Every structure is written in C-alpha cells, then in structure tokens.
PDB file of C-alpha atoms in Angstrom:
ATOM      1  CA  LEU A 145      41.986  -6.119   8.332  1.00  0.00           C
ATOM      2  CA  ILE A 146      38.234  -6.663   8.432  1.00  0.00           C
ATOM      3  CA  MET A 147      36.573  -6.498  11.835  1.00  0.00           C
ATOM      4  CA  THR A 148      33.102  -7.985  12.110  1.00  0.00           C
ATOM      5  CA  ALA A 149      30.417  -8.294  14.762  1.00  0.00           C
ATOM      6  CA  GLY A 150      26.786  -9.290  14.960  1.00  0.00           C
ATOM      7  CA  SER A 151      24.569 -12.292  14.385  1.00  0.00           C
ATOM      8  CA  LEU A 152      26.128 -15.661  13.711  1.00  0.00           C
ATOM      9  CA  ASP A 153      23.171 -16.726  11.554  1.00  0.00           C
ATOM     10  CA  ASP A 154      23.615 -17.430   7.815  1.00  0.00           C
ATOM     11  CA  GLU A 155      27.448 -17.387   8.040  1.00  0.00           C
ATOM     12  CA  VAL A 156      27.339 -13.779   6.812  1.00  0.00           C
ATOM     13  CA  LEU A 157      30.169 -12.618   9.101  1.00  0.00           C
ATOM     14  CA  GLY A 158      32.814 -14.799   7.450  1.00  0.00           C
ATOM     15  CA  MET A 159      34.266 -15.933  10.762  1.00  0.00           C
ATOM     16  CA  GLY A 160      34.082 -19.665  10.108  1.00  0.00           C
ATOM     17  CA  ARG A 161      31.186 -20.404  12.362  1.00  0.00           C
ATOM     18  CA  ALA A 162      27.437 -20.205  12.161  1.00  0.00           C
ATOM     19  CA  ILE A 163      25.516 -21.479  15.139  1.00  0.00           C
ATOM     20  CA  GLY A 164      22.042 -20.140  14.435  1.00  0.00           C
ATOM     21  CA  GLY A 165      19.540 -18.948  16.972  1.00  0.00           C
ATOM     22  CA  ASN A 166      20.080 -15.489  18.384  1.00  0.00           C
ATOM     23  CA  ALA A 167      23.821 -15.851  19.039  1.00  0.00           C
ATOM     24  CA  THR A 168      25.947 -12.762  18.468  1.00  0.00           C
ATOM     25  CA  THR A 169      29.610 -11.937  18.734  1.00  0.00           C
ATOM     26  CA  PRO A 170      31.513  -8.756  19.641  1.00  0.00           C
ATOM     27  CA  PHE A 171      33.932  -7.265  17.119  1.00  0.00           C
ATOM     28  CA  GLU A 172      36.546  -9.785  16.013  1.00  0.00           C
ATOM     29  CA  PRO A 173      39.027  -9.775  13.117  1.00  0.00           C
ATOM     30  CA  ILE A 174      38.574 -11.999  10.083  1.00  0.00           C
ATOM     31  CA  THR A 175      41.521 -14.369  10.283  1.00  0.00           C
ATOM     32  CA  GLU A 176      40.792 -17.023   7.654  1.00  0.00           C
ATOM     33  CA  VAL A 177      40.260 -16.611   3.929  1.00  0.00           C
ATOM     34  CA  TYR A 178      40.473 -19.079   1.055  1.00  0.00           C
ATOM     35  CA  PHE A 179      42.638 -18.099  -1.884  1.00  0.00           C
ATOM     36  CA  LEU A 180      41.829 -19.468  -5.294  1.00  0.00           C
ATOM     37  CA  SER A 181      44.374 -22.057  -6.348  1.00  0.00           C
ATOM     38  CA  ASN A 182      46.404 -21.218  -9.468  1.00  0.00           C
ATOM     39  CA  ILE A 183      46.084 -24.799 -10.708  1.00  0.00           C
ATOM     40  CA  THR A 184      42.336 -25.446 -10.544  1.00  0.00           C
ATOM     41  CA  THR A 185      39.169 -23.630  -9.627  1.00  0.00           C
ATOM     42  CA  SER A 186      39.265 -25.148  -6.127  1.00  0.00           C
ATOM     43  CA  HIS A 187      40.248 -23.029  -3.163  1.00  0.00           C
ATOM     44  CA  ASP A 188      43.545 -23.354  -1.304  1.00  0.00           C
ATOM     45  CA  GLU A 189      42.832 -23.914   2.386  1.00  0.00           C
ATOM     46  CA  ALA A 190      46.263 -22.784   3.596  1.00  0.00           C
ATOM     47  CA  PRO A 191      46.943 -19.223   2.422  1.00  0.00           C
ATOM     48  CA  THR A 192      50.258 -17.806   3.545  1.00  0.00           C
ATOM     49  CA  THR A 193      49.437 -14.094   3.388  1.00  0.00           C
ATOM     50  CA  PRO A 194      45.908 -12.755   3.801  1.00  0.00           C
ATOM     51  CA  PRO A 195      44.801 -10.076   1.349  1.00  0.00           C
ATOM     52  CA  LYS A 196      44.609  -6.392   2.225  1.00  0.00           C
ATOM     53  CA  PHE A 197      40.974  -5.408   1.845  1.00  0.00           C
ATOM     54  CA  THR A 198      40.011  -1.949   0.601  1.00  0.00           C
ATOM     55  CA  GLN A 199      36.196  -2.235   0.519  1.00  0.00           C
ATOM     56  CA  VAL A 200      33.578  -4.283   2.337  1.00  0.00           C
ATOM     57  CA  HIS A 201      29.915  -4.501   1.267  1.00  0.00           C
ATOM     58  CA  ALA A 202      27.275  -6.252   3.372  1.00  0.00           C
ATOM     59  CA  SER A 203      23.675  -7.173   2.776  1.00  0.00           C
ATOM     60  CA  GLN A 204      21.398  -8.861   5.272  1.00  0.00           C
ATOM     61  CA  TYR A 205      22.506 -12.343   4.173  1.00  0.00           C
ATOM     62  CA  PHE A 206      25.973 -12.113   2.615  1.00  0.00           C
ATOM     63  CA  THR A 207      29.133 -10.019   2.458  1.00  0.00           C
ATOM     64  CA  LEU A 208      31.598  -9.247  -0.334  1.00  0.00           C
ATOM     65  CA  ALA A 209      34.991  -7.603   0.025  1.00  0.00           C
ATOM     66  CA  LEU A 210      37.441  -6.143  -2.458  1.00  0.00           C
ATOM     67  CA  ASP A 211      41.201  -6.416  -1.965  1.00  0.00           C
ATOM     68  CA  GLU A 212      43.907  -3.996  -3.079  1.00  0.00           C
ATOM     69  CA  ASP A 213      44.592  -6.087  -6.197  1.00  0.00           C
ATOM     70  CA  GLY A 214      40.967  -5.848  -7.381  1.00  0.00           C
ATOM     71  CA  ASN A 215      40.022  -9.393  -6.361  1.00  0.00           C
ATOM     72  CA  VAL A 216      36.537 -10.106  -5.004  1.00  0.00           C
ATOM     73  CA  TRP A 217      35.951 -12.190  -1.862  1.00  0.00           C
ATOM     74  CA  ALA A 218      32.565 -13.548  -0.725  1.00  0.00           C
ATOM     75  CA  THR A 219      30.969 -15.138   2.354  1.00  0.00           C
ATOM     76  CA  GLY A 220      27.502 -15.910   3.706  1.00  0.00           C
ATOM     77  CA  SER A 221      24.249 -17.222   2.328  1.00  0.00           C
ATOM     78  CA  ASN A 222      24.442 -18.199  -1.338  1.00  0.00           C
ATOM     79  CA  THR A 223      20.887 -19.401  -2.006  1.00  0.00           C
ATOM     80  CA  HIS A 224      20.701 -17.814  -5.453  1.00  0.00           C
ATOM     81  CA  GLY A 225      24.382 -17.798  -6.473  1.00  0.00           C
ATOM     82  CA  ASN A 226      24.821 -14.245  -5.166  1.00  0.00           C
ATOM     83  CA  LEU A 227      28.384 -15.004  -3.987  1.00  0.00           C
ATOM     84  CA  CYS A 228      29.449 -15.355  -7.657  1.00  0.00           C
ATOM     85  CA  LEU A 229      31.208 -18.671  -6.926  1.00  0.00           C
ATOM     86  CA  ASN A 230      29.363 -20.685  -9.615  1.00  0.00           C
ATOM     87  CA  ASP A 231      27.280 -22.674  -7.114  1.00  0.00           C
ATOM     88  CA  THR A 232      24.673 -22.208  -4.367  1.00  0.00           C
ATOM     89  CA  GLU A 233      26.731 -23.463  -1.424  1.00  0.00           C
ATOM     90  CA  ASP A 234      26.765 -21.184   1.639  1.00  0.00           C
ATOM     91  CA  ARG A 235      30.228 -20.112   2.849  1.00  0.00           C
ATOM     92  CA  ASP A 236      31.293 -19.427   6.439  1.00  0.00           C
ATOM     93  CA  ARG A 237      34.606 -17.790   5.456  1.00  0.00           C
ATOM     94  CA  PHE A 238      35.665 -15.452   2.677  1.00  0.00           C
ATOM     95  CA  TYR A 239      36.316 -17.223  -0.647  1.00  0.00           C
ATOM     96  CA  MET A 240      37.948 -15.573  -3.652  1.00  0.00           C
ATOM     97  CA  VAL A 241      35.780 -15.225  -6.773  1.00  0.00           C
ATOM     98  CA  ASP A 242      37.530 -16.695  -9.809  1.00  0.00           C
ATOM     99  CA  PRO A 243      38.534 -13.788 -12.122  1.00  0.00           C
ATOM    100  CA  ARG A 244      37.937 -16.062 -15.114  1.00  0.00           C
ATOM    101  CA  PHE A 245      34.218 -15.788 -14.340  1.00  0.00           C
ATOM    102  CA  TYR A 246      34.315 -12.117 -15.304  1.00  0.00           C
ATOM    103  CA  ASN A 247      36.370 -12.697 -18.459  1.00  0.00           C
ATOM    104  CA  ALA A 248      39.631 -11.406 -17.060  1.00  0.00           C
ATOM    105  CA  VAL A 249      42.265 -12.110 -19.690  1.00  0.00           C
ATOM    106  CA  ASP A 250      45.089  -9.986 -18.349  1.00  0.00           C
ATOM    107  CA  GLU A 251      46.079  -8.457 -15.012  1.00  0.00           C
ATOM    108  CA  GLU A 252      44.427  -5.088 -15.704  1.00  0.00           C
ATOM    109  CA  GLN A 253      41.128  -6.627 -16.775  1.00  0.00           C
ATOM    110  CA  ARG A 254      40.855  -8.711 -13.632  1.00  0.00           C
ATOM    111  CA  LYS A 255      40.608  -5.668 -11.365  1.00  0.00           C
ATOM    112  CA  ILE A 256      37.159  -5.030  -9.952  1.00  0.00           C
ATOM    113  CA  THR A 257      36.787  -1.450  -8.710  1.00  0.00           C
ATOM    114  CA  SER A 258      33.294  -1.437  -7.234  1.00  0.00           C
ATOM    115  CA  ILE A 259      30.722  -3.825  -5.781  1.00  0.00           C
ATOM    116  CA  ALA A 260      26.982  -3.325  -5.258  1.00  0.00           C
ATOM    117  CA  LEU A 261      24.712  -5.730  -3.391  1.00  0.00           C
ATOM    118  CA  GLY A 262      20.986  -6.248  -3.559  1.00  0.00           C
ATOM    119  CA  GLU A 263      18.950  -8.485  -1.283  1.00  0.00           C
ATOM    120  CA  ARG A 264      20.106 -11.644  -3.091  1.00  0.00           C
ATOM    121  CA  HIS A 265      22.173 -10.430  -6.042  1.00  0.00           C
ATOM    122  CA  THR A 266      25.584  -8.887  -6.718  1.00  0.00           C
ATOM    123  CA  LEU A 267      26.898  -6.415  -9.292  1.00  0.00           C
ATOM    124  CA  LEU A 268      30.617  -6.014 -10.040  1.00  0.00           C
ATOM    125  CA  LEU A 269      32.230  -3.148 -11.956  1.00  0.00           C
ATOM    126  CA  ARG A 270      35.533  -3.900 -13.648  1.00  0.00           C
ATOM    127  CA  GLN A 271      38.281  -1.287 -14.052  1.00  0.00           C
ATOM    128  CA  ASP A 272      37.584  -0.937 -17.789  1.00  0.00           C
ATOM    129  CA  GLY A 273      33.911  -0.056 -17.135  1.00  0.00           C
ATOM    130  CA  LYS A 274      32.372  -3.455 -17.891  1.00  0.00           C
ATOM    131  CA  ALA A 275      29.682  -4.619 -15.458  1.00  0.00           C
ATOM    132  CA  PHE A 276      28.872  -8.156 -14.298  1.00  0.00           C
ATOM    133  CA  GLY A 277      26.013  -9.570 -12.259  1.00  0.00           C
ATOM    134  CA  CYS A 278      25.186 -12.791 -10.420  1.00  0.00           C
ATOM    135  CA  GLY A 279      22.531 -14.116  -8.049  1.00  0.00           C
ATOM    136  CA  TRP A 280      18.763 -13.802  -7.863  1.00  0.00           C
ATOM    137  CA  ASN A 281      17.281 -12.572 -11.146  1.00  0.00           C
ATOM    138  CA  MET A 282      13.524 -13.123 -10.699  1.00  0.00           C
ATOM    139  CA  TYR A 283      12.701  -9.581 -11.819  1.00  0.00           C
ATOM    140  CA  SER A 284      15.628  -9.017 -14.248  1.00  0.00           C
ATOM    141  CA  GLN A 285      17.439  -7.010 -11.567  1.00  0.00           C
ATOM    142  CA  LEU A 286      20.789  -8.165 -12.961  1.00  0.00           C
ATOM    143  CA  GLY A 287      20.134  -6.475 -16.289  1.00  0.00           C
ATOM    144  CA  THR A 288      21.094  -9.577 -18.262  1.00  0.00           C
ATOM    145  CA  GLY A 289      17.982  -9.462 -20.432  1.00  0.00           C
ATOM    146  CA  VAL A 290      16.617 -12.771 -19.112  1.00  0.00           C
ATOM    147  CA  ALA A 291      14.290 -12.864 -16.098  1.00  0.00           C
ATOM    148  CA  GLY A 292      13.687 -15.759 -13.756  1.00  0.00           C
ATOM    149  CA  ASP A 293      16.782 -17.942 -13.624  1.00  0.00           C
ATOM    150  CA  ASP A 294      19.434 -17.473 -10.947  1.00  0.00           C
ATOM    151  CA  VAL A 295      22.862 -16.566 -12.304  1.00  0.00           C
ATOM    152  CA  LEU A 296      25.576 -18.467 -10.409  1.00  0.00           C
ATOM    153  CA  ALA A 297      28.718 -16.880 -11.870  1.00  0.00           C
ATOM    154  CA  PRO A 298      29.346 -13.268 -12.906  1.00  0.00           C
ATOM    155  CA  THR A 299      27.674 -12.614 -16.261  1.00  0.00           C
ATOM    156  CA  GLU A 300      28.591  -9.574 -18.317  1.00  0.00           C
ATOM    157  CA  ILE A 301      25.967  -6.887 -18.718  1.00  0.00           C
ATOM    158  CA  VAL A 302      26.430  -5.258 -22.107  1.00  0.00           C
ATOM    159  CA  ILE A 303      24.909  -1.891 -22.903  1.00  0.00           C
ATOM    160  CA  ASP A 304      24.429  -1.753 -26.652  1.00  0.00           C
ATOM    161  CA  VAL A 305      23.258   0.968 -29.026  1.00  0.00           C
ATOM    162  CA  PRO A 306      19.639   0.186 -29.889  1.00  0.00           C
ATOM    163  CA  ASP A 307      18.672  -1.281 -33.238  1.00  0.00           C
ATOM    164  CA  ASP A 308      16.732   0.895 -35.688  1.00  0.00           C
ATOM    165  CA  ASP A 309      13.499  -0.853 -34.715  1.00  0.00           C
ATOM    166  CA  PHE A 310      14.098  -0.217 -30.991  1.00  0.00           C
ATOM    167  CA  ASN A 311      12.361   3.086 -30.306  1.00  0.00           C
ATOM    168  CA  ASN A 312      12.788   4.333 -26.778  1.00  0.00           C
ATOM    169  CA  THR A 313      13.112   8.066 -27.326  1.00  0.00           C
ATOM    170  CA  GLU A 314      11.475  10.359 -24.820  1.00  0.00           C
ATOM    171  CA  ILE A 315      10.776  14.062 -25.210  1.00  0.00           C
ATOM    172  CA  GLY A 316      10.951  15.900 -21.913  1.00  0.00           C
ATOM    173  CA  THR A 317       8.824  18.864 -20.851  1.00  0.00           C
ATOM    174  CA  ASN A 318      11.687  21.203 -21.766  1.00  0.00           C
ATOM    175  CA  GLY A 319      11.842  19.807 -25.325  1.00  0.00           C
ATOM    176  CA  ALA A 320      15.070  17.846 -24.759  1.00  0.00           C
ATOM    177  CA  THR A 321      15.202  14.318 -26.137  1.00  0.00           C
ATOM    178  CA  ARG A 322      16.670  11.298 -24.438  1.00  0.00           C
ATOM    179  CA  THR A 323      17.339   8.082 -26.322  1.00  0.00           C
ATOM    180  CA  GLY A 324      17.246   4.806 -24.415  1.00  0.00           C
ATOM    181  CA  TYR A 325      19.714   1.986 -24.722  1.00  0.00           C
ATOM    182  CA  GLU A 326      19.094  -1.709 -24.960  1.00  0.00           C
ATOM    183  CA  VAL A 327      20.719  -4.140 -22.532  1.00  0.00           C
ATOM    184  CA  VAL A 328      21.987  -7.342 -24.120  1.00  0.00           C
ATOM    185  CA  THR A 329      24.087 -10.204 -22.807  1.00  0.00           C
ATOM    186  CA  GLN A 330      26.855 -12.142 -24.422  1.00  0.00           C
TER     187      GLN A 330
END
C-alpha cells in the first residue's frame, strides 16, 4: 500500500487528480493503478488486484514504484519521457512500464531491482545487472552516449571494454593505475 500526501500539482502523487494552484492533501492511499494489458501495449483500466509495492522513488515532478514482481510503475509529469512509457503524456495515476521496453525476454529478465531518479530522468537496474535509462538527456546524464535528445522508453546502457585506441588510463598519486571504460548503446 502506498500512502501519499502533498501538493496536487503536476499529478506527481498518483491519486488521479491534479487541480493546480497551492492545493494539498493529507495522507491518502493510492487506490487506482493501470496494469499493462497482455494483448497490446495499452493499459487495462479495470485491474482486479493491485500490485504489492516494495519501493517508491519520488522526484519533484514524478514518482516511480517497484512491485514485488519487479515491475515498474510511473506517475506524474512526463515532459521528457522520464516515466519510461514511450511518450510525453503526463499521468495522474500509476501506469505499468512495459517490460518489453527493457528487453525482457523471460520472467527473470523482466525483474527490475532498483530505480534512481534525477530531476527529469530515470535509471532502472535489472536483476541481471543491466541498466536502462529514459527521460531528459540534454547533458548525457543517461549514459547512452548521445546527448540532447529525450529518450522516451528505457534504453540499455552498455558498459564495454574500451577499444585499443581509447586511452583513459589514470595513474594515481600512490602509483596505482585505473583504466576507464567506454559507454556504448545498442
């Protein structure tokens, strides 16, 4: 059960209402969520059993939650695609992120274990250690190797061994060396 309170601006609370201004609400439970349909990428508006959430992460403008099955849920402002829902439409309730966006082929791969939020971007860590990012990428904060364009759906961040011509070796004051890695996307 997620309890939420605060400003009703930007739909960040996921309560199904945003009235703007300086309106606030006391603590209330989240009672509506939108499951992803098994048939299409649209969301089912009549879920029978709400998920059991294990983590909740909030930024100033949006909120993501993780359920016990490793599914990601998102609500709030989506100006830059930071909700990972493959669009820029704001949401006033929690919507499930399609696991196909983060290349989940089987049940184990679909499990996200950790979420990190920036001001307008999201990072997801999958159970097998692969990382994905979406949202605002003006300064390459997603680590996808391409700056400037917003990323609307989770995009894998691949850490690759550097090529021979990539020289990013540092020698510390104690004589130890540290070799850098190159981030590439697929």
